[in-house]
XYZ file of C-alpha atoms in Angstrom:
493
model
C 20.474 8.790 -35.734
C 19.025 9.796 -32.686
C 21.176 12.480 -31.003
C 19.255 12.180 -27.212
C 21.279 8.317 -27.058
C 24.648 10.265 -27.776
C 26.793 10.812 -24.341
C 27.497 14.936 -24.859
C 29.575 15.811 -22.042
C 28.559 18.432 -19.421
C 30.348 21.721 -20.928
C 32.425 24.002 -18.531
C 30.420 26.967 -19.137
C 28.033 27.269 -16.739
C 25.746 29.818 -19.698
C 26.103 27.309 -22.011
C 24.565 24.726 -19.805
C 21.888 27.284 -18.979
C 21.221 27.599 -22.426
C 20.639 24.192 -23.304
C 18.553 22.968 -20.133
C 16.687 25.877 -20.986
C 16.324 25.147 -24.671
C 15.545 21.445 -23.817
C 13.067 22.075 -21.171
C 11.057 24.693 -23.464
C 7.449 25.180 -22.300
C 7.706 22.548 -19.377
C 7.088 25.072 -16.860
C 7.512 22.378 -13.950
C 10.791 22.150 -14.454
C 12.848 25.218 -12.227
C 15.775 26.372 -13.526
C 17.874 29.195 -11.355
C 20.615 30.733 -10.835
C 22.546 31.257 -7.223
C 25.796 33.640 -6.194
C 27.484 32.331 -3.381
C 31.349 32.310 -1.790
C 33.193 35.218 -1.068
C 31.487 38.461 -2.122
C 29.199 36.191 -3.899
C 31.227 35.821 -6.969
C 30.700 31.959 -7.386
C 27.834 31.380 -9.171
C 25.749 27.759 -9.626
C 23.077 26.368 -11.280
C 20.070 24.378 -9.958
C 17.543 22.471 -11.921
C 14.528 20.297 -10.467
C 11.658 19.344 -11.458
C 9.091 20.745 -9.454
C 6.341 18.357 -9.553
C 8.525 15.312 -8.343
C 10.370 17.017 -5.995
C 10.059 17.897 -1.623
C 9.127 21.433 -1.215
C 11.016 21.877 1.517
C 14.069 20.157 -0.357
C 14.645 21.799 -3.405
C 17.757 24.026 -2.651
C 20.514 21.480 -1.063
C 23.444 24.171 -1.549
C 23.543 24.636 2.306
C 23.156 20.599 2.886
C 26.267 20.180 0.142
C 28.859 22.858 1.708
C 28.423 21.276 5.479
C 30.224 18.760 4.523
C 33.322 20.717 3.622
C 36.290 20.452 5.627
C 36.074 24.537 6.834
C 32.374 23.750 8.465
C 32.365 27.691 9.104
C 33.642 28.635 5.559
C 31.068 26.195 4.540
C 27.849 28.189 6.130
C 28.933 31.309 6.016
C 29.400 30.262 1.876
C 32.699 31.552 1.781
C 33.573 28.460 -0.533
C 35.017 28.905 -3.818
C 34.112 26.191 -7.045
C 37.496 25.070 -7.088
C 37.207 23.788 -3.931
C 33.742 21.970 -4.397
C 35.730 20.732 -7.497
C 38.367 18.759 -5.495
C 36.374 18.063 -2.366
C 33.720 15.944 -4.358
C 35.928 14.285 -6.701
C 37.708 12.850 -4.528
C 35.631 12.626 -1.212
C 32.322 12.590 -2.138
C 29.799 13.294 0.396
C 28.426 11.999 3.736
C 25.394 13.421 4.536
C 23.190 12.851 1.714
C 23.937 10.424 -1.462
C 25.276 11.794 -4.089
C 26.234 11.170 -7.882
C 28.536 13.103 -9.790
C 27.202 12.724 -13.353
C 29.559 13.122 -16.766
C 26.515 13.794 -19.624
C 23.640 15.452 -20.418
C 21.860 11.841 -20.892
C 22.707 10.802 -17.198
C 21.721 14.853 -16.312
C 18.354 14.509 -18.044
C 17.584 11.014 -16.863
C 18.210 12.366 -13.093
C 16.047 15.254 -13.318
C 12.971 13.678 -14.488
C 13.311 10.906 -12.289
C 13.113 13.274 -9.218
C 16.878 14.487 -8.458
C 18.018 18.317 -7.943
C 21.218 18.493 -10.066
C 23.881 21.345 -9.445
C 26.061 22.616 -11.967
C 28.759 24.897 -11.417
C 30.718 27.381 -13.356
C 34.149 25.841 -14.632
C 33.172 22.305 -13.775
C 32.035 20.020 -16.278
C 30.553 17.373 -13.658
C 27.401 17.787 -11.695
C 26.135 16.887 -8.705
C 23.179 14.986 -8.305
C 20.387 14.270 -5.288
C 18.106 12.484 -5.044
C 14.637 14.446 -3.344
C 11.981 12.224 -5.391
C 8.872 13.229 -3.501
C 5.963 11.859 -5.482
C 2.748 10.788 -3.601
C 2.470 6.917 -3.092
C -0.481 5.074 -1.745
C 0.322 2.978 1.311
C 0.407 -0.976 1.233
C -3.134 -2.528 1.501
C -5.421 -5.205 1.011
C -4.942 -5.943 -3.040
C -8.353 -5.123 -4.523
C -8.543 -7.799 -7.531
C -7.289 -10.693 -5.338
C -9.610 -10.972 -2.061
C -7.800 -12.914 0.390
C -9.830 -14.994 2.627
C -7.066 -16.848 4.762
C -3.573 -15.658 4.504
C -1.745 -12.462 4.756
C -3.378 -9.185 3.252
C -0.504 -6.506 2.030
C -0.429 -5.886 -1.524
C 1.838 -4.218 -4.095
C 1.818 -0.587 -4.825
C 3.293 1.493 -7.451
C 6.405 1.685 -5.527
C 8.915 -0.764 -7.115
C 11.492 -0.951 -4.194
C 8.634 -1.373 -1.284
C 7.678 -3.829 -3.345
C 11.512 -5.790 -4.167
C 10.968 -5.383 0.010
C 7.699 -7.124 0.673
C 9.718 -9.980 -1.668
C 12.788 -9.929 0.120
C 11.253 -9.742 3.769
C 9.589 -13.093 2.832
C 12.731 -15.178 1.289
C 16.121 -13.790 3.148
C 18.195 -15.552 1.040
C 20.813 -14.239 -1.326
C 20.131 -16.553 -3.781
C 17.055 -13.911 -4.741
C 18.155 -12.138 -7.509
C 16.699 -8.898 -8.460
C 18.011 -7.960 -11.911
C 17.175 -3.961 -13.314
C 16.731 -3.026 -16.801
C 15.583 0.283 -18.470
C 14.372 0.778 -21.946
C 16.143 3.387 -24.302
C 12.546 4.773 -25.110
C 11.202 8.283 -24.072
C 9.395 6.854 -21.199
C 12.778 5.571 -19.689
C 11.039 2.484 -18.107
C 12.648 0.990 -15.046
C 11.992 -2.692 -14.229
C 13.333 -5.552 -12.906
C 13.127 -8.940 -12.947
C 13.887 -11.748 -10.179
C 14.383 -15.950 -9.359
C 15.371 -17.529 -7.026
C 18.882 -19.096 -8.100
C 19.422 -22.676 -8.284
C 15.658 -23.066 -8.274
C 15.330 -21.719 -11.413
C 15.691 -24.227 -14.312
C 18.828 -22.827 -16.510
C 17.048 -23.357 -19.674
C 13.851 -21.226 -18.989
C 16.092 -18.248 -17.494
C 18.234 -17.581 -20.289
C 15.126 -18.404 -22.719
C 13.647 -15.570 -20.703
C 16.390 -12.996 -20.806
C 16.672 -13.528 -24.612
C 13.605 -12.157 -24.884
C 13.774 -9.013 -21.839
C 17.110 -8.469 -23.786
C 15.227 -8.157 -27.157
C 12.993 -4.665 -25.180
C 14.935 -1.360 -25.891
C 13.233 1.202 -27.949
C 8.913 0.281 -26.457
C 7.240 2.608 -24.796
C 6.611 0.211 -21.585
C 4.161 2.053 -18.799
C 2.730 -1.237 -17.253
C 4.462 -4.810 -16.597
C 0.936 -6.305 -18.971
C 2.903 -4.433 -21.877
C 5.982 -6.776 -21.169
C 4.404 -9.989 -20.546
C 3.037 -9.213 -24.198
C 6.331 -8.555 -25.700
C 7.666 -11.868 -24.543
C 4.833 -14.250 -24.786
C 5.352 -16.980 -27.258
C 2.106 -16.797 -28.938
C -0.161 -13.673 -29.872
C -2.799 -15.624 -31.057
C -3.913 -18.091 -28.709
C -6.751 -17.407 -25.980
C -4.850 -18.369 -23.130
C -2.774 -16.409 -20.807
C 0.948 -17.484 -20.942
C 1.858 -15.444 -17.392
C 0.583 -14.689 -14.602
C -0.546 -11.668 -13.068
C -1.131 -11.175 -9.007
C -0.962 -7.906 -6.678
C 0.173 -10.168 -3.766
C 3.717 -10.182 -2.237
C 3.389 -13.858 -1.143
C 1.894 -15.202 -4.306
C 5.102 -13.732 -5.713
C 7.268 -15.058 -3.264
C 5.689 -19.093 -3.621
C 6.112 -18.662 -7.126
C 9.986 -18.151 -6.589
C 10.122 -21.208 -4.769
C 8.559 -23.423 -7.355
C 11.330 -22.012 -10.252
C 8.857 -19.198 -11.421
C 10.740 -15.570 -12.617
C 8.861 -12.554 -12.049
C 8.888 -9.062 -13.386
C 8.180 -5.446 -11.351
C 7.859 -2.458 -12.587
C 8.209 1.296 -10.945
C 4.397 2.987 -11.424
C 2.430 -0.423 -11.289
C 1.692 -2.905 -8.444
C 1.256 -5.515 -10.915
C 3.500 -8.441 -10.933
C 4.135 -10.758 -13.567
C 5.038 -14.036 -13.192
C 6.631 -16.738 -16.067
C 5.383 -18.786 -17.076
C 1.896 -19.846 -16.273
C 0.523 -22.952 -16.675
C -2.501 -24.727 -17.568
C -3.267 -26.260 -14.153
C -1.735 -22.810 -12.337
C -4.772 -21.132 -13.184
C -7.099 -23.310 -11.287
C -5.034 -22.861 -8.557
C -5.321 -19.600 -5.488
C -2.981 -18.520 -2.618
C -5.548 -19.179 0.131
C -5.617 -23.053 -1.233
C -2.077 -23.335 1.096
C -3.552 -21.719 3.708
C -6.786 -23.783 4.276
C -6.865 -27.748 4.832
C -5.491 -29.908 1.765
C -8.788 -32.022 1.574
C -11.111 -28.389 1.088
C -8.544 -26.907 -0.830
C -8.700 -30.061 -3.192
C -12.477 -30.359 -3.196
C -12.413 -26.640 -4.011
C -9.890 -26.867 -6.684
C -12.171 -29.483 -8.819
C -14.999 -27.028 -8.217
C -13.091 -24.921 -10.209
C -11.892 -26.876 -13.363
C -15.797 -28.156 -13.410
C -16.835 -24.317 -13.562
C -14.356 -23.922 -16.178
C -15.888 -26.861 -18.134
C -19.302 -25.635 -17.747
C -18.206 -22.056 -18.546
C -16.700 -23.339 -21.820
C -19.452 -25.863 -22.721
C -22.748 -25.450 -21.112
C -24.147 -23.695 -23.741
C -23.008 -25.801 -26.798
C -24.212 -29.284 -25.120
C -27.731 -27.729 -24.492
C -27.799 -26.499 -28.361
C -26.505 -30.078 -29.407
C -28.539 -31.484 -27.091
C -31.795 -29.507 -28.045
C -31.190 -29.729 -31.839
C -29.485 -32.965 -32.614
C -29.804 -35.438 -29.855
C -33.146 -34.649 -28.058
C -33.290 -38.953 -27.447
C -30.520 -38.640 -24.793
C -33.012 -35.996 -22.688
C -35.174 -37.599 -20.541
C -39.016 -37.683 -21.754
C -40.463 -35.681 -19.053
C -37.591 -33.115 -18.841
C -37.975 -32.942 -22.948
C -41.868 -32.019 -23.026
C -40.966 -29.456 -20.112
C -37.955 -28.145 -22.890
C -40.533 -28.438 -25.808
C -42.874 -26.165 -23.310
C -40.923 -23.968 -22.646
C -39.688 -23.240 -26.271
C -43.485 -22.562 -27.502
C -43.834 -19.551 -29.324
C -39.749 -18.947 -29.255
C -39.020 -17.400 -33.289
C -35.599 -18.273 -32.905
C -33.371 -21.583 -33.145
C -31.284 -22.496 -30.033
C -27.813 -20.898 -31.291
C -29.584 -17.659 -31.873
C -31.608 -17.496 -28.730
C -28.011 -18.336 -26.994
C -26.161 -15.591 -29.039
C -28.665 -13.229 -27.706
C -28.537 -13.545 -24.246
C -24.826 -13.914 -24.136
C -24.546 -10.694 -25.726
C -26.777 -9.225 -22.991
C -24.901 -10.976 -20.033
C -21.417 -9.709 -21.405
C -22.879 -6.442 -21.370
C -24.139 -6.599 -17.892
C -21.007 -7.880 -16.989
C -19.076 -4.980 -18.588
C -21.182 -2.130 -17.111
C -21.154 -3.776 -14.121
C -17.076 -3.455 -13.908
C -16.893 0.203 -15.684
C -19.469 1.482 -13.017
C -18.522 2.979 -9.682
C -18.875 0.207 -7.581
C -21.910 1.849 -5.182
C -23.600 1.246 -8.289
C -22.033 -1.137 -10.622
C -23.411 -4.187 -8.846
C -27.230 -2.962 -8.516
C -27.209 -2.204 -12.503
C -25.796 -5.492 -12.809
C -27.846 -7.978 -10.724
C -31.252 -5.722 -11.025
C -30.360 -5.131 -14.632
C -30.137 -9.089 -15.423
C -33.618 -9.949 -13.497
C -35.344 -7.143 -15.542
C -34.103 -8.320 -18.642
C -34.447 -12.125 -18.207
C -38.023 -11.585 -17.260
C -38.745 -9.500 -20.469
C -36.863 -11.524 -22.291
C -39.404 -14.363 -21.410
C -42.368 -12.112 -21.457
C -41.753 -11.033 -24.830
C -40.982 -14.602 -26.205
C -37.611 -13.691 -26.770
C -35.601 -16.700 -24.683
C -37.175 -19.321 -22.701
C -36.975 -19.812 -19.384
C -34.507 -23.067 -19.719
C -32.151 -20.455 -21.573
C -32.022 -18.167 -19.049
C -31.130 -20.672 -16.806
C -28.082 -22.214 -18.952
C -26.749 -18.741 -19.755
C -27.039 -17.699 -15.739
C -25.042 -20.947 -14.897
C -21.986 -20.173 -17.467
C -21.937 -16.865 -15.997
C -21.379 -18.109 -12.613
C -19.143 -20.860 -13.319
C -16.739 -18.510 -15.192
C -16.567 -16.439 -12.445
C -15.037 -19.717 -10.296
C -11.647 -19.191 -12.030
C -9.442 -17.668 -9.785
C -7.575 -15.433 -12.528
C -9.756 -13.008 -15.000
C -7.932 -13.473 -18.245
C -8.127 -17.184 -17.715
C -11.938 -16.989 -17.203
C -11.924 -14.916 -20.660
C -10.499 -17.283 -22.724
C -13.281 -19.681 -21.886
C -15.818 -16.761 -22.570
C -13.959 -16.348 -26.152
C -13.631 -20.304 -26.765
C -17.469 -20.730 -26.280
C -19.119 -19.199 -29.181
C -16.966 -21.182 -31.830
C -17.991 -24.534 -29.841
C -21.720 -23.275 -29.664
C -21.870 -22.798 -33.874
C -19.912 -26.234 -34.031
C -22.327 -28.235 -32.097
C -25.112 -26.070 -33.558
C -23.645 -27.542 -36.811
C -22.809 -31.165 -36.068
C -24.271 -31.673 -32.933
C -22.302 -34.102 -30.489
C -19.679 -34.676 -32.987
C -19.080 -30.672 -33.490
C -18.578 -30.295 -29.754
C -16.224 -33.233 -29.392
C -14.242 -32.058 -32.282
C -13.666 -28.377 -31.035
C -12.564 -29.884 -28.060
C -10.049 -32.393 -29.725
C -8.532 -29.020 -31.516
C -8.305 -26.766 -28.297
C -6.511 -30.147 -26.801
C -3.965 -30.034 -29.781
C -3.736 -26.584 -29.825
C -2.496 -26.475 -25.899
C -0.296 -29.688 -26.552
C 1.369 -27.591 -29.435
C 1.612 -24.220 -26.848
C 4.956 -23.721 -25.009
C 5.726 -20.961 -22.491
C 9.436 -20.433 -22.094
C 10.370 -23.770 -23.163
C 8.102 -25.353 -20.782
C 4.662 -27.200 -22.200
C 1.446 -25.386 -21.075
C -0.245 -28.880 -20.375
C 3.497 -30.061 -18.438
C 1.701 -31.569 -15.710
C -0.840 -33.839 -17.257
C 2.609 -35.280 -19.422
C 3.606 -38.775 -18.312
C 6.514 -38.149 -16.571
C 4.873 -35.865 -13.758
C 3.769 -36.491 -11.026
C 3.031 -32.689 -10.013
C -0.966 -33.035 -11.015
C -1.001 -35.910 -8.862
C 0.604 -33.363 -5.680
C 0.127 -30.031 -6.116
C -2.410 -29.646 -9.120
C -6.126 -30.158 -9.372
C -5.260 -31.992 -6.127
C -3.106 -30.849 -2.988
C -1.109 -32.564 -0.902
C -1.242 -32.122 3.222
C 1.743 -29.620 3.725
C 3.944 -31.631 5.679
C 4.081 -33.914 2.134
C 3.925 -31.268 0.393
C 6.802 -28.982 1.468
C 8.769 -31.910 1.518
C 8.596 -32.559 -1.967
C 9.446 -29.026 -2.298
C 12.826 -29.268 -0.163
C 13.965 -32.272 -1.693
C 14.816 -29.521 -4.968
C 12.670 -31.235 -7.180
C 10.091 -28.132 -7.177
C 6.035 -28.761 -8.240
């Protein structure tokens, strides 16, 4: 059994509480535990304990900010107070100029002091009193890094969780926003909450939802990535089931279309459930922009994806198996440019994939003065040796540079990387069977996102025949004035 879950209650001895903090806190030398006299002839005595790293400087002893709000002001400064006092003052008063919590346990004790709060303890007094004087540097709100925004507002998250419940509540003031918190029994004591937008919501999808958040107790959560792993339906599958954005209004549209999202204290990353198929295609700045360019730009997208996924497996099929379909001029310029290359097609492609991953990977790792110099310079100096040394041919080069590209069209990284993972089975399948190969891995990654579900809704739920939502706000967008129509009328996207 594990004894830290069992409520002890604060003991009346104000030594044996020094004991135990002290005990507890063993060799965590940022945690200040002291002593104080005060009262008449200084025969009161009191115990403080903060943690030292979390907590204002200038804050940290709150015995003066506590006694002004006795009733004898004068007794209160000049500390001519006596516990008893304190005792039935707080109990049944509370006080005024500061909040304050009077806490029964050494749990709630403990789980106060390392979230930031100077707890007193006094002799003959088995309550405490608790403030909270969390000072722990933040970074301000900014442009989100990950998610350039072209058109549209630029705050992002931060690492704050209730700046961040703000930037969300300043944008729907409704009270049908509902911000629910949970904490994990775990030693990391993870605060985070989730929120949706009631009667928006479907009913079905929230309580499939908080089945699952109810099912986290015991992990060791430090990023909101850890949950949407814990409740995804599938572990197996390539494609991301949530969503993940650093913007306060991407957050706030996905409430009004029935989405629930999860925050977290320490992260500015914000989940939202579930994600589609088609949600992935789609980008903030496509509302802000005219529907016909956000809709031209949208299907510029699903081709890259297309092209990212297949590009390289329809040249190898094309190259190995059905070199009638390529033109006759085009083919003796292929057949050229292959002279002298010791390697079939699906090799050659194997090869220079693995090199543009790892440009792409040292490119990200790398401070960014220099991460995209070793990156672009890196792939010119290897292209041309590759060519030089009759390693690839020039067509190659090309092919591979173009599913690079395209898979950078997707608006959302772990989207892009299940097409980057999905393309070398399809490459050894049409380097196997050819056309046939090809068509048949894409018949199975068809049937295997019919067969995906996210929260009880179906990954592929707009292309079903009852929805008309790809037709409005999917690879294509409505004008607005359509648009948020639809959206009034309660019938969501």
């Amino acid at each position: 059994m594990d004894t830290t879950k069992v409520e002890v209650p604060i003991n009346q001895d104000l030594q044996a509480n020094d004991e135990y903090m002290r005990n507890l806190y063993k060799n965590c030398d940022d945690i200040k535990i002291r002593h104080f006299q005060f009262g008449s002839d200084y025969k009161q005595e009191a115990l403080v304990v903060h943690c030292d790293s979390l907590v204002q400087e200038e804050k940290s002893n709150l015995l003066h900010q506590v006694l002004k709000d006795m009733p004898d002001f004068e007794a209160a400064l000049s500390l001519a107070v006596s516990v008893q006092q304190i005792k039935v003052f707080f109990e049944n008063k509370g006080v005024s100029s500061r909040p304050v919590m009077l806490l029964k346990n050494y749990n709630e004790l403990n789980a106060n002091i390392v979230n930031g709060h100077i707890v007193l303890l006094f002799d003959k007094w088995d309550l405490a009193l608790s403030f909270d004087a969390s000072s722990v540097e933040k970074r301000s709100v900014a442009e989100p890094q990950n998610e350039v925004v072209v058109v549209g507002p630029r705050e992002g998250t931060i690492e704050n969780l209730q700046k961040n419940l703000g930037l969300i509540r300043s944008r729907l003031k409704t009270p049908d926003l509902k911000f629910i918190f949970k904490q994990t029994d775990s030693k990391s004591n993870t605060k985070f909450v989730y929120g949706y937008l009631d009667g928006t919501v479907k009913k079905e999808m929230l309580e499939e939802f908080e089945s699952r958040i109810n099912k986290i107790k015991n992990e060791e959560i430090l990023e909101t990535t850890y949950i949407a792993e814990l409740i995804e339906e599938s572990s197996v599958t390539p494609f991301p089931q949530y969503r993940f954005t650093e913007r306060p209004d991407v957050a706030s549209a996905s409430l009004l279309e029935g989405k629930i999202i999860i925050l977290m204290e320490g992260t500015g990353t914000i989940v939202i459930c579930p994600g589609l198929f088609n949600e992935f295609f789609q980008s903030a700045s496509d509302y802000y922009q005219r529907s016909v360019f956000s809709s031209i730009i949208r299907m510029v997208r699903f081709v890259g994806f297309i092209l990212s996924l297949a590009l390289p497996s329809i040249y190898i099929a094309l190259t190995t198996f059905h070199s009638e379909l390529i033109p006759t001029v085009l083919l003796i310029a292929l057949l050229d440019t292959r002279e002298g290359i010791p390697f079939p097609a699906i090799i050659e492609a194997l090869i220079m994939l693995f090199f543009f991953e790892l440009l792409q990977e040292a490119g990200v790792r790398l401070p960014k003065p220099i991460g995209s110099t070793v990156s672009i310079v890196g792939a010119l100096i290897i292209g041309e040796a590759s060519i030089n040394a009759g390693l690839a041919s020039p067509i190659m080069i090309v092919v591979i540079g173009l599913t690079g590209i395209a898979s950078f069209s997707i608006p959302y990284y772990d989207f892009g990387f299940a097409a980057r993972l999905l393309r070398i089975p399809l490459m050894f399948l049409a380097a196997i069977m050819g056309g046939f190969g090809l068509f048949l891995g894409f018949i199975l990654i068809f049937l295997h996102l019919s067969k995906l579900h996210v929260l009880k809704e179906p990954y592929l739920g707009t292309f079903t025949l009852n929805s008309t939502s790809l037709l409005k706000d999917g690879f294509f967008r409505l004008s607005l004035k359509k648009l948020l129509k639809h959206r009034s009328s309660g019938k969501g996207v």
